[in-house]
Amino acid sequence: MVIADRKNHRIVQWKIGDTNGQVVAGGTGQGNRLDQLDTPIDVLIDKKTDSLIISERGNRRVVGWSRRNGTTQGEILIDNIDSYGLAMDGHRYLYISDALKHE
């Protein structure tokens, strides 16, 4: 399970039996660099690419972040969006809510 830890500006992964989660994205402080997150609101796993898709409220962007070992930063997929929710269907179409546009 992955959790958007918005107040700590990171994504944390928990595996069954874990007593501590593992930071898998962000965790380097609040900011807008590609190795930082700012108020992540939602996260999902793209199983085909083994990556995370993260909606950031503070940076008004959606970023992709590989789950492979050694990955230290994400890439901007969409910017200038007030996203609050993410969903992906079986065909890998990504749906993003935009609170400002009420979409």
Coordinates of N, CA and C in Angstrom, one line a residue:
M1 N 0.8 -1.2 0.0 CA 0.0 0.0 0.0 C 0.9 1.2 0.0
V2 N 0.5 2.2 -0.8 CA 1.2 3.5 -0.8 C 0.3 4.6 -0.3
I3 N 0.9 5.5 0.5 CA 0.1 6.6 1.2 C 0.7 7.9 0.9
A4 N -0.1 8.9 0.5 CA 0.3 10.3 0.3 C 0.4 10.9 1.7
D5 N 1.5 11.1 2.2 CA 1.8 11.7 3.5 C 1.9 13.2 3.3
R6 N 0.8 13.9 3.1 CA 0.8 15.3 2.6 C 1.5 16.3 3.5
K7 N 1.4 16.1 4.8 CA 2.0 17.1 5.7 C 3.5 16.9 5.8
N8 N 4.0 15.7 5.5 CA 5.4 15.5 5.5 C 6.0 15.5 4.1
H9 N 5.2 15.8 3.1 CA 5.6 16.0 1.7 C 6.4 14.8 1.1
R10 N 5.7 13.6 1.3 CA 6.4 12.4 0.8 C 5.3 11.3 0.5
I11 N 5.7 10.2 -0.1 CA 4.9 9.1 -0.4 C 5.6 7.9 0.4
V12 N 4.8 7.2 1.2 CA 5.3 6.1 2.1 C 4.6 4.8 1.6
Q13 N 5.4 3.8 1.5 CA 5.0 2.4 1.2 C 5.0 1.6 2.4
W14 N 3.9 0.8 2.6 CA 3.8 -0.1 3.7 C 3.5 -1.5 3.1
K15 N 4.3 -2.5 3.5 CA 4.1 -3.9 3.1 C 3.5 -4.6 4.3
I16 N 2.8 -5.7 4.0 CA 2.1 -6.5 5.1 C 3.2 -6.9 6.1
G17 N 2.9 -6.7 7.3 CA 3.9 -7.1 8.4 C 4.9 -6.0 8.8
D18 N 4.9 -5.0 8.0 CA 5.9 -3.9 8.3 C 5.5 -3.2 9.6
T19 N 6.4 -2.8 10.4 CA 6.2 -1.9 11.5 C 6.5 -0.5 11.2
N20 N 7.3 -0.3 10.1 CA 7.6 1.1 9.7 C 7.4 1.1 8.2
G21 N 7.0 2.3 7.7 CA 6.8 2.4 6.2 C 8.2 2.9 5.6
Q22 N 8.3 2.8 4.3 CA 9.5 3.2 3.6 C 9.1 4.3 2.7
V23 N 9.9 5.4 2.8 CA 9.7 6.6 1.9 C 10.1 6.2 0.5
V24 N 9.2 6.3 -0.5 CA 9.5 5.9 -1.8 C 9.4 7.0 -2.8
A25 N 9.0 8.2 -2.4 CA 9.0 9.4 -3.2 C 9.0 10.6 -2.3
G26 N 9.8 11.7 -2.7 CA 9.9 12.9 -1.8 C 10.7 12.5 -0.6
G27 N 10.4 13.1 0.5 CA 11.1 12.9 1.7 C 12.3 13.8 1.9
T28 N 12.5 14.7 0.9 CA 13.7 15.6 1.0 C 13.3 17.0 1.3
G29 N 12.1 17.1 2.0 CA 11.6 18.4 2.4 C 10.6 19.0 1.3
Q30 N 9.9 19.9 1.8 CA 8.9 20.6 0.9 C 9.5 21.4 -0.1
G31 N 9.1 21.3 -1.4 CA 9.7 22.1 -2.4 C 9.2 21.8 -3.8
N32 N 9.8 22.4 -4.8 CA 9.3 22.2 -6.2 C 10.4 21.6 -7.1
R33 N 11.5 21.2 -6.5 CA 12.5 20.4 -7.3 C 11.9 19.1 -7.6
L34 N 12.5 18.4 -8.6 CA 12.0 17.1 -9.0 C 12.2 16.0 -8.0
D35 N 13.1 16.2 -7.0 CA 13.3 15.3 -5.9 C 12.5 15.6 -4.7
Q36 N 11.6 16.6 -4.8 CA 10.7 17.1 -3.7 C 9.3 17.0 -4.1
L37 N 8.4 16.9 -3.1 CA 7.0 17.0 -3.2 C 6.5 18.2 -2.4
D38 N 5.3 18.7 -2.7 CA 4.7 19.7 -1.9 C 3.2 19.4 -1.8
T39 N 2.9 18.9 -0.6 CA 1.5 18.5 -0.3 C 0.9 17.5 -1.3
P40 N 1.5 16.3 -1.3 CA 0.9 15.3 -2.2 C -0.5 14.9 -1.6
I41 N -1.5 14.9 -2.5 CA -2.9 14.6 -2.1 C -3.3 13.2 -2.4
D42 N -2.8 12.7 -3.6 CA -3.3 11.3 -4.0 C -2.1 10.6 -4.7
V43 N -2.1 9.3 -4.7 CA -1.1 8.5 -5.4 C -1.7 7.2 -5.8
L44 N -1.3 6.8 -7.0 CA -1.7 5.5 -7.5 C -0.5 4.8 -8.1
I45 N -0.6 3.5 -8.2 CA 0.5 2.7 -8.8 C 0.1 2.3 -10.3
D46 N 1.0 2.6 -11.2 CA 0.9 2.2 -12.6 C 1.7 0.9 -12.7
K47 N 1.0 -0.3 -12.6 CA 1.6 -1.6 -12.5 C 2.4 -1.9 -13.8
K48 N 1.9 -1.4 -15.0 CA 2.6 -1.7 -16.2 C 4.0 -1.1 -16.3
T49 N 4.1 0.1 -15.8 CA 5.4 0.8 -15.8 C 6.2 0.7 -14.5
D50 N 5.5 0.1 -13.5 CA 6.1 0.0 -12.1 C 6.5 1.4 -11.6
S51 N 5.5 2.3 -11.7 CA 5.8 3.7 -11.3 C 4.6 4.2 -10.5
L52 N 4.9 5.3 -9.7 CA 3.8 6.0 -9.0 C 3.4 7.2 -9.8
I53 N 2.1 7.5 -9.7 CA 1.6 8.8 -10.3 C 1.1 9.5 -9.1
I54 N 1.6 10.7 -8.9 CA 1.3 11.5 -7.7 C 0.7 12.9 -8.0
S55 N -0.4 13.2 -7.3 CA -1.0 14.5 -7.5 C -0.5 15.4 -6.3
E56 N 0.1 16.5 -6.7 CA 0.6 17.4 -5.7 C -0.2 18.7 -5.7
R57 N -0.8 19.0 -4.6 CA -1.6 20.2 -4.4 C -0.7 21.5 -4.4
G58 N 0.4 21.4 -3.6 CA 1.2 22.6 -3.5 C 1.9 23.0 -4.7
N59 N 2.4 22.1 -5.6 CA 3.0 22.5 -6.8 C 2.1 22.5 -8.0
R60 N 0.8 22.2 -7.8 CA -0.2 22.2 -8.9 C 0.3 21.4 -10.1
R61 N 0.7 20.1 -9.8 CA 1.2 19.3 -10.8 C 0.9 17.8 -10.5
V62 N 1.1 17.0 -11.5 CA 1.0 15.5 -11.4 C 2.4 15.0 -11.9
V63 N 3.0 14.2 -11.0 CA 4.3 13.7 -11.4 C 4.3 12.2 -11.4
G64 N 5.2 11.6 -12.3 CA 5.4 10.2 -12.3 C 6.7 9.9 -11.6
W65 N 6.8 8.8 -10.9 CA 8.0 8.5 -10.1 C 8.2 7.0 -10.2
S66 N 9.3 6.6 -10.8 CA 9.6 5.2 -11.0 C 9.8 4.5 -9.6
R67 N 9.4 3.3 -9.5 CA 9.5 2.5 -8.2 C 10.8 1.7 -8.2
R68 N 11.6 1.8 -9.3 CA 12.8 1.0 -9.4 C 13.9 1.6 -8.4
N69 N 14.7 0.7 -7.9 CA 15.7 1.1 -6.9 C 16.6 2.1 -7.6
G70 N 17.0 3.1 -6.8 CA 17.9 4.1 -7.3 C 17.3 5.4 -7.8
T71 N 16.0 5.3 -7.9 CA 15.2 6.5 -8.5 C 15.2 7.6 -7.4
T72 N 15.7 8.8 -7.7 CA 15.8 9.8 -6.7 C 14.9 11.0 -7.1
Q73 N 14.2 11.0 -8.2 CA 13.4 12.1 -8.6 C 12.3 11.7 -9.5
G74 N 11.3 12.5 -9.6 CA 10.1 12.2 -10.5 C 10.3 13.0 -11.8
E75 N 9.2 12.9 -12.6 CA 9.1 13.7 -13.8 C 7.7 14.3 -13.9
I76 N 7.6 15.5 -14.4 CA 6.3 16.2 -14.4 C 5.5 15.6 -15.6
L77 N 4.3 15.1 -15.3 CA 3.4 14.6 -16.3 C 2.5 15.7 -16.8
I78 N 1.9 16.5 -15.8 CA 1.0 17.6 -16.1 C 1.3 18.6 -15.1
D79 N 1.3 19.9 -15.5 CA 1.4 21.0 -14.5 C 0.3 22.0 -14.7
N80 N 0.3 22.9 -13.8 CA -0.8 24.0 -13.7 C -2.2 23.3 -13.6
I81 N -2.3 22.4 -12.7 CA -3.6 21.8 -12.5 C -3.8 21.6 -10.9
D82 N -5.0 21.9 -10.5 CA -5.4 21.8 -9.1 C -6.0 20.5 -8.9
S83 N -5.2 19.4 -9.0 CA -5.7 18.1 -8.9 C -5.9 17.6 -7.4
Y84 N -6.9 16.9 -7.2 CA -7.2 16.3 -5.9 C -7.4 14.8 -5.9
G85 N -7.7 14.3 -7.1 CA -7.9 12.8 -7.2 C -7.4 12.2 -8.5
L86 N -6.9 11.0 -8.4 CA -6.4 10.3 -9.5 C -7.1 8.9 -9.6
A87 N -7.3 8.5 -10.9 CA -7.8 7.1 -11.1 C -7.3 6.6 -12.4
M88 N -7.1 5.3 -12.6 CA -6.6 4.7 -13.8 C -7.5 3.5 -14.1
D89 N -8.0 3.5 -15.3 CA -8.9 2.3 -15.7 C -8.0 1.2 -16.3
G90 N -8.7 0.1 -16.6 CA -8.0 -1.1 -17.1 C -7.3 -0.9 -18.4
H91 N -7.6 0.1 -19.2 CA -6.9 0.5 -20.4 C -5.7 1.4 -20.2
R92 N -5.5 1.8 -18.9 CA -4.4 2.7 -18.5 C -4.7 4.1 -18.8
Y93 N -6.0 4.5 -19.0 CA -6.4 5.9 -19.2 C -6.3 6.5 -17.8
L94 N -5.7 7.6 -17.7 CA -5.6 8.3 -16.4 C -6.6 9.4 -16.3
Y95 N -7.3 9.4 -15.2 CA -8.4 10.4 -14.9 C -7.9 11.3 -13.7
I96 N -8.0 12.6 -13.9 CA -7.5 13.5 -12.9 C -8.6 14.5 -12.6
S97 N -8.9 14.7 -11.3 CA -9.9 15.7 -11.0 C -9.2 17.1 -10.9
D98 N -9.9 18.2 -11.3 CA -9.4 19.5 -11.3 C -10.3 20.3 -10.4
A99 N -10.0 20.6 -9.2 CA -10.9 21.3 -8.3 C -11.2 22.7 -8.7
L100 N -10.3 23.4 -9.3 CA -10.5 24.8 -9.7 C -11.5 24.9 -10.8
K101 N -11.4 23.9 -11.8 CA -12.3 23.9 -12.9 C -13.6 23.1 -12.7
H102 N -13.7 22.5 -11.5 CA -14.8 21.7 -11.1 C -15.0 20.5 -12.1
E103 N -13.9 19.9 -12.5 CA -13.9 18.8 -13.4 C -13.3 17.5 -12.8

